[in-house]
Amino acid sequence: MSVNQQAHTGPPYGQPQPGYQGYQQPAYGGQPLPGVPQSQYGAYNGPMPGYQQPVPPQGSLRAPPTSGAPPPASGASLPSGHLAYSQFGHGDVQNGIPASAAPIQRSPASQPFLPGSAPTPVSQTSTFQQYGHPPASVQQLSNHMAGMTIGSTTASAPPPAGLGYGPPTSVPPVSGSFSATGSGLYTPYTASQGPPPTSVSQGLPLAQPPFPGQPISTQRLPTQVPGFAPPPSSTGIGLSSYPPTTGAPRPPTMPGPPLPGQILAGPPASQPNHVSSPPPPSTMSGPHPGPPMSGLPGPPPPTHPPQPGYQMQQNGSFGQVRGPQPNYGGAYPGTPNYGSQPGPPPPPKRLDPDSIPSPQLNELPPQQKPRHRIDPDAIPSPIQVIEDDRSNRGSEPFVTGVRGQVPPLVTTNFLVKDQGNASPRYIRCTSYNIPCTSDMAKQSQVPLAAVIKPLATLPPEESLPYLVDHGESGPVRCNRCKAYMCPFMQFIEGGRRFQCCFCSCVTEVPPHYFQHLDHTGKRVDFYDRPELSLGSYEFLATVDYCKNNKFPSPPAFIFMIDVSYNAMKSGLVRLICEELKSLLDYLPREGNMEESAIRVGFVTYNKVLHFYNVKSSLAQPQMMVVSDVADMFVPLLDGFLVNVNESRTVIASLLDQIPEMFADTRETETVFAPVIQAGLEALKAAECAGKLFIFHTSLPIAEAPGKLKNRDDKKLVNTDKEKTLFQPQTSFYNNLAKDCVAQGCCVDLFLFPNQYLDVATLGVVTYQTGGSIYKYAYFQLETDQDRFLNDLRRDVQKEVGFDAVMRVRTSTGIRATDFFGAFYMSNTTDVEMAGLDCDKTITVEFKHDDKLSEDSGALLQCALLYTSCAGQRRLRIHNLSLNCCTQLADLYRNCETDTLINYLAKYAYRGVLSSPVKTVRDALINQCAQILACYRKNCASPSSAGQLILPECMKLLPVYLNCVLKSDVLQPGPEVTTDDRAYIRQLVTSMDVAETNVFFYPRLLPLTKADVDSDSLPAAIRNSEERLSKGDIYLLENGLNIFVWVGVNVQQGLIQNLFGVSSFSQISNALSTLPVLENPFSKKVRSIIDMLQVQRSRYMKLIIVKQEDKLEMLFKHFLVEDKSLSGGASYVDFLCHMHKEIRQLLS
């Protein structure tokens, strides 16, 4: 995408506006100063003729610290009358041809040089807790810095052999030079303003400063302005703590104190709303860089040293434009180069508002010059946001007593205390403050949705929902809307009646439920009743809530195994039978039960079906064959579904015999629909709900109902007919699914395809019954058995509710209008699931049908009726109260981007069933552009269109949205199969927020940086190839796979410790688990992998990737901030594209 076409909208990219002559403007006016020529900026990247430097304020220069020591934290802020400026130069992000080569005169006074004033060393902690308003001088500073692009600095001496930067990196990029941002750093904002926007000026024209007197509504920045030197010690930017941003090789350097002359920029002393963040400093490449300005035209370097913070600029600000130099590495992406070692992730930086500078022209290889580059470190970092949230919200429990509280992010580990609203583990919303009117909701385009996980697993330290038994009368409900008793119901008339919080209807309190009220109007038994004091609880359902008005029998599990040639040959059948022998002892059971109440049955099949009688009284199992697959029936009633303990010996005998019985089979064809029909009939006959576990290998082409043909056609991709690839071939399976749901027959499908299998059709029943699909393409025993067995164990053991119906009620003003997930709906309100497990979510979208009021807010109640694994009928209730707002700023301040992305992905993935993929992608981009444009127009402080301003809590929307757009469903590469796309589409549709978060933006951990003595994970880094170093080993996980990437220069000792081989070339790609070696590094890496596996609902496949190996292409597909091979944009390019879209909407 070319982003160079904006000449007509204003000055070219990255250039300050004409109003900013020199730094010297008095206050906010932007009037040119006398003596400064109007046309002072050249074209892109030109030198600045007539660029006058202000004289530094007296008394603000610092004494040089002793070499390597942190600079003193001189918080001396400037007297407010003085001019303030940043420690970065002004002009080095202009790109293009210089307008004039006239050397710029520097006034000697402006460049005092302090030897040794390097930024603080690594050892400091990053604590950015800064509250309160900035002092006046900082406000002043903001005025002057408002239009400045902060440039990077060049080292003004060749890097000596020992720079103090920890691991062998050379001058690290200035990724810390954005406003520091712990979560305590937001500027207080007025009610009418939005949350502090993160604004990125994409290299587009810089913004005008805020108007006089206007509060600066962006992130809060550290308020010290210590003589513009690198950061005060309180910011704690360690030198080597940023991954380099250019892929250039760096000369190796050894630890040692920073040297004089090596001036690195730290965070700007205080950034106002519209200051650009600096690009990375030029990185040196080549063995001996030589003096930085050697042989350059233009003025010689001054004999007096420059003032820290006014380092010599790299291109054109204090000298002429230079072509690529030996001292400066080429920029990313060029050729992948892992020459530098990234350190831990950048310390907190909140994208500074409003201006993203572009890297210097001379950092770009010649062929890239016309393209405009934005420093990737200057744009919002998911890693940073996640880290900030962890440090700010991970330590305190999240107490749910307050209406409309935004919970911590899903990536933060926190404890929940239920005090009246459901835990975010059960319900997360896209916004916790919803517009009062539908007009406002339409204007903002923010979808109002809740992602509900009714049976979510809680950590051991949180208590499960209490089970309330009201006896034969059942739960107390509103007479009119049938909402269940909850903490928001209002008791009146001394407690004799209650007013419904959903529909306002008044209902008599049943005599047995009566209780007096205290002086505040609360019932005196308020704390004794979960339904009055908690957000989540369960009721025991009465017989009225059961099918045919009789209590259900315990559910059954039926294992249905494909015994065709493919399944036998791969060793799959033997593996399943061996595993089931032990697994049947772990069937789910109620908390205090000795054994599970679930009964089991067994079927094998190829072109015909084989049923087994495993009655406990038999000495040997009996097989019955049904070959009339067109009219399916179950040939036996008694002895098919049995109790595991009673029939243990017969079952063991059967599982031993199955692999032998079919060992010599030549039958390659299979049936599929009759298998499901058989299971359904068996459950009907037993009058119970249950689950079918089907293990299937090939496209069902045998003559039978539901027979399929191979319709795979890659030529349909990117055409209007592409949607047919996601739709089922036949409606047969939809009808079958409907019958299964009516009986409570849930289908879990384990697929082992060696070729096209038509997941889009085979998955229909699984999907509509609330089941799960697992897919193991090209299954091989040695590499895939671990993953398959772990998935099977978890699938059999996990908590499941059967025969489930869910309804979401809302208070007057909004209603649930749309639902996404694995379920069936026969009407517009009831979500029906034959089975619902602890990993499945249902996403519900709400629309206005009336006005809401700020006082009363909005309420949701999710009620799930289900049969437990012991056959008990229960109701699980989750309540949530949200705020309502009349100001858009309040909406934007209370959104949750992860949940928004979860909803948008599901919305888009459903869209591909009915619309061309391109239409779906465009609609997504358009909706997000509208969301951000509405914020920009109504909530952000006025500034030029050249800035991209993002709401604080949505600043990751562009990067995450781009990941959704680049996903295999919406933009497949040539290697992605049609089955893969259908599989991912179904998987994502019932994922929770934590799963979509890591699926779309994978977690990338530098294993070589892991501390072998602690339990913690190493700090994650951003998903980009330029963050990888050849000398390190990284782990990337996305919930389905774990990649371990090994750089070509990894030390031999590490390879020996992790893989047990002596060199890089001996590492095998075929490993599916790491060898168990007795050394700290091996133990640490294996414990990290185990820790990640436990967090995910599926067992992730381990893939070893060696750098420059054929598998590396697959690995790079997950480096989502980079361009993808399938044509997906890089994060930087997409941000520019979003900005263009927003500007079009605003104009």
PDB file of N, CA and C in Angstrom, residues 478-521:
ATOM      1  N   CYS A 478     -39.764 -13.497  38.253  1.00  0.00           N
ATOM      2  CA  CYS A 478     -40.698 -12.413  37.943  1.00  0.00           C
ATOM      3  C   CYS A 478     -41.899 -13.015  37.214  1.00  0.00           C
ATOM      4  N   ASN A 479     -43.093 -12.543  37.569  1.00  0.00           N
ATOM      5  CA  ASN A 479     -44.300 -13.069  36.916  1.00  0.00           C
ATOM      6  C   ASN A 479     -44.347 -12.786  35.427  1.00  0.00           C
ATOM      7  N   ARG A 480     -43.879 -11.591  35.042  1.00  0.00           N
ATOM      8  CA  ARG A 480     -44.052 -11.204  33.639  1.00  0.00           C
ATOM      9  C   ARG A 480     -42.914 -11.708  32.743  1.00  0.00           C
ATOM     10  N   CYS A 481     -41.657 -11.289  33.038  1.00  0.00           N
ATOM     11  CA  CYS A 481     -40.570 -11.627  32.100  1.00  0.00           C
ATOM     12  C   CYS A 481     -39.850 -12.914  32.461  1.00  0.00           C
ATOM     13  N   LYS A 482     -40.215 -13.502  33.615  1.00  0.00           N
ATOM     14  CA  LYS A 482     -39.649 -14.775  34.060  1.00  0.00           C
ATOM     15  C   LYS A 482     -38.163 -14.690  34.420  1.00  0.00           C
ATOM     16  N   ALA A 483     -37.672 -13.476  34.672  1.00  0.00           N
ATOM     17  CA  ALA A 483     -36.275 -13.351  35.127  1.00  0.00           C
ATOM     18  C   ALA A 483     -36.168 -14.007  36.500  1.00  0.00           C
ATOM     19  N   TYR A 484     -34.981 -14.533  36.807  1.00  0.00           N
ATOM     20  CA  TYR A 484     -34.764 -15.217  38.090  1.00  0.00           C
ATOM     21  C   TYR A 484     -34.356 -14.214  39.165  1.00  0.00           C
ATOM     22  N   MET A 485     -34.657 -14.539  40.406  1.00  0.00           N
ATOM     23  CA  MET A 485     -34.282 -13.702  41.538  1.00  0.00           C
ATOM     24  C   MET A 485     -32.778 -13.396  41.457  1.00  0.00           C
ATOM     25  N   CYS A 486     -32.425 -12.119  41.674  1.00  0.00           N
ATOM     26  CA  CYS A 486     -31.014 -11.729  41.580  1.00  0.00           C
ATOM     27  C   CYS A 486     -30.759 -10.505  42.460  1.00  0.00           C
ATOM     28  N   PRO A 487     -29.504 -10.104  42.646  1.00  0.00           N
ATOM     29  CA  PRO A 487     -29.198  -9.000  43.556  1.00  0.00           C
ATOM     30  C   PRO A 487     -29.831  -7.659  43.172  1.00  0.00           C
ATOM     31  N   PHE A 488     -30.295  -7.518  41.930  1.00  0.00           N
ATOM     32  CA  PHE A 488     -30.810  -6.213  41.506  1.00  0.00           C
ATOM     33  C   PHE A 488     -32.324  -6.080  41.670  1.00  0.00           C
ATOM     34  N   MET A 489     -32.974  -7.126  42.114  1.00  0.00           N
ATOM     35  CA  MET A 489     -34.429  -7.038  42.344  1.00  0.00           C
ATOM     36  C   MET A 489     -34.675  -6.130  43.555  1.00  0.00           C
ATOM     37  N   GLN A 490     -35.755  -5.333  43.481  1.00  0.00           N
ATOM     38  CA  GLN A 490     -36.030  -4.352  44.536  1.00  0.00           C
ATOM     39  C   GLN A 490     -37.212  -4.836  45.387  1.00  0.00           C
ATOM     40  N   PHE A 491     -36.970  -5.065  46.678  1.00  0.00           N
ATOM     41  CA  PHE A 491     -38.078  -5.507  47.555  1.00  0.00           C
ATOM     42  C   PHE A 491     -38.839  -4.283  48.063  1.00  0.00           C
ATOM     43  N   ILE A 492     -40.161  -4.372  48.046  1.00  0.00           N
ATOM     44  CA  ILE A 492     -40.998  -3.233  48.468  1.00  0.00           C
ATOM     45  C   ILE A 492     -42.071  -3.729  49.436  1.00  0.00           C
ATOM     46  N   GLU A 493     -42.813  -2.777  49.964  1.00  0.00           N
ATOM     47  CA  GLU A 493     -43.926  -3.087  50.885  1.00  0.00           C
ATOM     48  C   GLU A 493     -43.485  -4.004  52.021  1.00  0.00           C
ATOM     49  N   GLY A 494     -42.365  -3.609  52.655  1.00  0.00           N
ATOM     50  CA  GLY A 494     -41.896  -4.370  53.815  1.00  0.00           C
ATOM     51  C   GLY A 494     -41.389  -5.757  53.458  1.00  0.00           C
ATOM     52  N   GLY A 495     -41.129  -5.984  52.166  1.00  0.00           N
ATOM     53  CA  GLY A 495     -40.593  -7.282  51.769  1.00  0.00           C
ATOM     54  C   GLY A 495     -41.638  -8.239  51.243  1.00  0.00           C
ATOM     55  N   ARG A 496     -42.920  -7.759  51.159  1.00  0.00           N
ATOM     56  CA  ARG A 496     -43.981  -8.661  50.702  1.00  0.00           C
ATOM     57  C   ARG A 496     -44.010  -8.799  49.178  1.00  0.00           C
ATOM     58  N   ARG A 497     -43.446  -7.815  48.484  1.00  0.00           N
ATOM     59  CA  ARG A 497     -43.408  -7.888  47.018  1.00  0.00           C
ATOM     60  C   ARG A 497     -42.017  -7.495  46.535  1.00  0.00           C
ATOM     61  N   PHE A 498     -41.736  -7.827  45.282  1.00  0.00           N
ATOM     62  CA  PHE A 498     -40.480  -7.298  44.715  1.00  0.00           C
ATOM     63  C   PHE A 498     -40.766  -6.764  43.318  1.00  0.00           C
ATOM     64  N   GLN A 499     -39.989  -5.713  42.977  1.00  0.00           N
ATOM     65  CA  GLN A 499     -40.137  -5.120  41.642  1.00  0.00           C
ATOM     66  C   GLN A 499     -39.009  -5.645  40.772  1.00  0.00           C
ATOM     67  N   CYS A 500     -39.373  -6.135  39.598  1.00  0.00           N
ATOM     68  CA  CYS A 500     -38.375  -6.738  38.706  1.00  0.00           C
ATOM     69  C   CYS A 500     -37.439  -5.665  38.148  1.00  0.00           C
ATOM     70  N   CYS A 501     -36.141  -5.954  38.180  1.00  0.00           N
ATOM     71  CA  CYS A 501     -35.159  -4.989  37.673  1.00  0.00           C
ATOM     72  C   CYS A 501     -35.067  -5.041  36.155  1.00  0.00           C
ATOM     73  N   PHE A 502     -35.702  -6.036  35.544  1.00  0.00           N
ATOM     74  CA  PHE A 502     -35.643  -6.154  34.090  1.00  0.00           C
ATOM     75  C   PHE A 502     -36.858  -5.523  33.416  1.00  0.00           C
ATOM     76  N   CYS A 503     -38.064  -5.812  33.972  1.00  0.00           N
ATOM     77  CA  CYS A 503     -39.262  -5.313  33.283  1.00  0.00           C
ATOM     78  C   CYS A 503     -40.119  -4.421  34.181  1.00  0.00           C
ATOM     79  N   SER A 504     -39.681  -4.186  35.436  1.00  0.00           N
ATOM     80  CA  SER A 504     -40.389  -3.316  36.396  1.00  0.00           C
ATOM     81  C   SER A 504     -41.720  -3.877  36.904  1.00  0.00           C
ATOM     82  N   CYS A 505     -42.079  -5.085  36.532  1.00  0.00           N
ATOM     83  CA  CYS A 505     -43.328  -5.677  37.012  1.00  0.00           C
ATOM     84  C   CYS A 505     -43.196  -6.011  38.508  1.00  0.00           C
ATOM     85  N   VAL A 506     -44.286  -5.848  39.247  1.00  0.00           N
ATOM     86  CA  VAL A 506     -44.258  -6.153  40.684  1.00  0.00           C
ATOM     87  C   VAL A 506     -44.840  -7.549  40.912  1.00  0.00           C
ATOM     88  N   THR A 507     -44.119  -8.374  41.682  1.00  0.00           N
ATOM     89  CA  THR A 507     -44.528  -9.767  41.925  1.00  0.00           C
ATOM     90  C   THR A 507     -44.606 -10.029  43.428  1.00  0.00           C
ATOM     91  N   GLU A 508     -45.612 -10.813  43.827  1.00  0.00           N
ATOM     92  CA  GLU A 508     -45.735 -11.197  45.248  1.00  0.00           C
ATOM     93  C   GLU A 508     -44.566 -12.104  45.634  1.00  0.00           C
ATOM     94  N   VAL A 509     -44.032 -11.907  46.831  1.00  0.00           N
ATOM     95  CA  VAL A 509     -43.000 -12.823  47.316  1.00  0.00           C
ATOM     96  C   VAL A 509     -43.712 -14.069  47.868  1.00  0.00           C
ATOM     97  N   PRO A 510     -43.366 -15.274  47.435  1.00  0.00           N
ATOM     98  CA  PRO A 510     -44.034 -16.474  47.977  1.00  0.00           C
ATOM     99  C   PRO A 510     -43.837 -16.524  49.508  1.00  0.00           C
ATOM    100  N   PRO A 511     -44.836 -17.004  50.230  1.00  0.00           N
ATOM    101  CA  PRO A 511     -44.769 -16.988  51.698  1.00  0.00           C
ATOM    102  C   PRO A 511     -43.481 -17.622  52.250  1.00  0.00           C
ATOM    103  N   HIS A 512     -43.055 -18.735  51.673  1.00  0.00           N
ATOM    104  CA  HIS A 512     -41.873 -19.411  52.231  1.00  0.00           C
ATOM    105  C   HIS A 512     -40.600 -18.594  52.005  1.00  0.00           C
ATOM    106  N   TYR A 513     -40.689 -17.626  51.095  1.00  0.00           N
ATOM    107  CA  TYR A 513     -39.488 -16.855  50.750  1.00  0.00           C
ATOM    108  C   TYR A 513     -39.478 -15.496  51.458  1.00  0.00           C
ATOM    109  N   PHE A 514     -40.566 -15.183  52.203  1.00  0.00           N
ATOM    110  CA  PHE A 514     -40.683 -13.853  52.811  1.00  0.00           C
ATOM    111  C   PHE A 514     -39.576 -13.602  53.840  1.00  0.00           C
ATOM    112  N   GLN A 515     -39.097 -12.343  53.863  1.00  0.00           N
ATOM    113  CA  GLN A 515     -38.147 -11.941  54.891  1.00  0.00           C
ATOM    114  C   GLN A 515     -38.273 -10.441  55.093  1.00  0.00           C
ATOM    115  N   HIS A 516     -38.055  -9.965  56.321  1.00  0.00           N
ATOM    116  CA  HIS A 516     -38.161  -8.536  56.600  1.00  0.00           C
ATOM    117  C   HIS A 516     -37.005  -7.754  55.968  1.00  0.00           C
ATOM    118  N   LEU A 517     -37.243  -6.434  55.816  1.00  0.00           N
ATOM    119  CA  LEU A 517     -36.200  -5.563  55.256  1.00  0.00           C
ATOM    120  C   LEU A 517     -35.521  -4.804  56.387  1.00  0.00           C
ATOM    121  N   ASP A 518     -34.250  -4.443  56.162  1.00  0.00           N
ATOM    122  CA  ASP A 518     -33.564  -3.604  57.162  1.00  0.00           C
ATOM    123  C   ASP A 518     -33.833  -2.127  56.830  1.00  0.00           C
ATOM    124  N   HIS A 519     -33.179  -1.204  57.566  1.00  0.00           N
ATOM    125  CA  HIS A 519     -33.467   0.221  57.379  1.00  0.00           C
ATOM    126  C   HIS A 519     -33.065   0.742  56.006  1.00  0.00           C
ATOM    127  N   THR A 520     -32.225  -0.028  55.256  1.00  0.00           N
ATOM    128  CA  THR A 520     -31.824   0.455  53.919  1.00  0.00           C
ATOM    129  C   THR A 520     -32.717  -0.149  52.839  1.00  0.00           C
ATOM    130  N   GLY A 521     -33.699  -0.977  53.244  1.00  0.00           N
ATOM    131  CA  GLY A 521     -34.560  -1.594  52.239  1.00  0.00           C
ATOM    132  C   GLY A 521     -34.043  -2.933  51.743  1.00  0.00           C
TER     133      GLY A 521
END
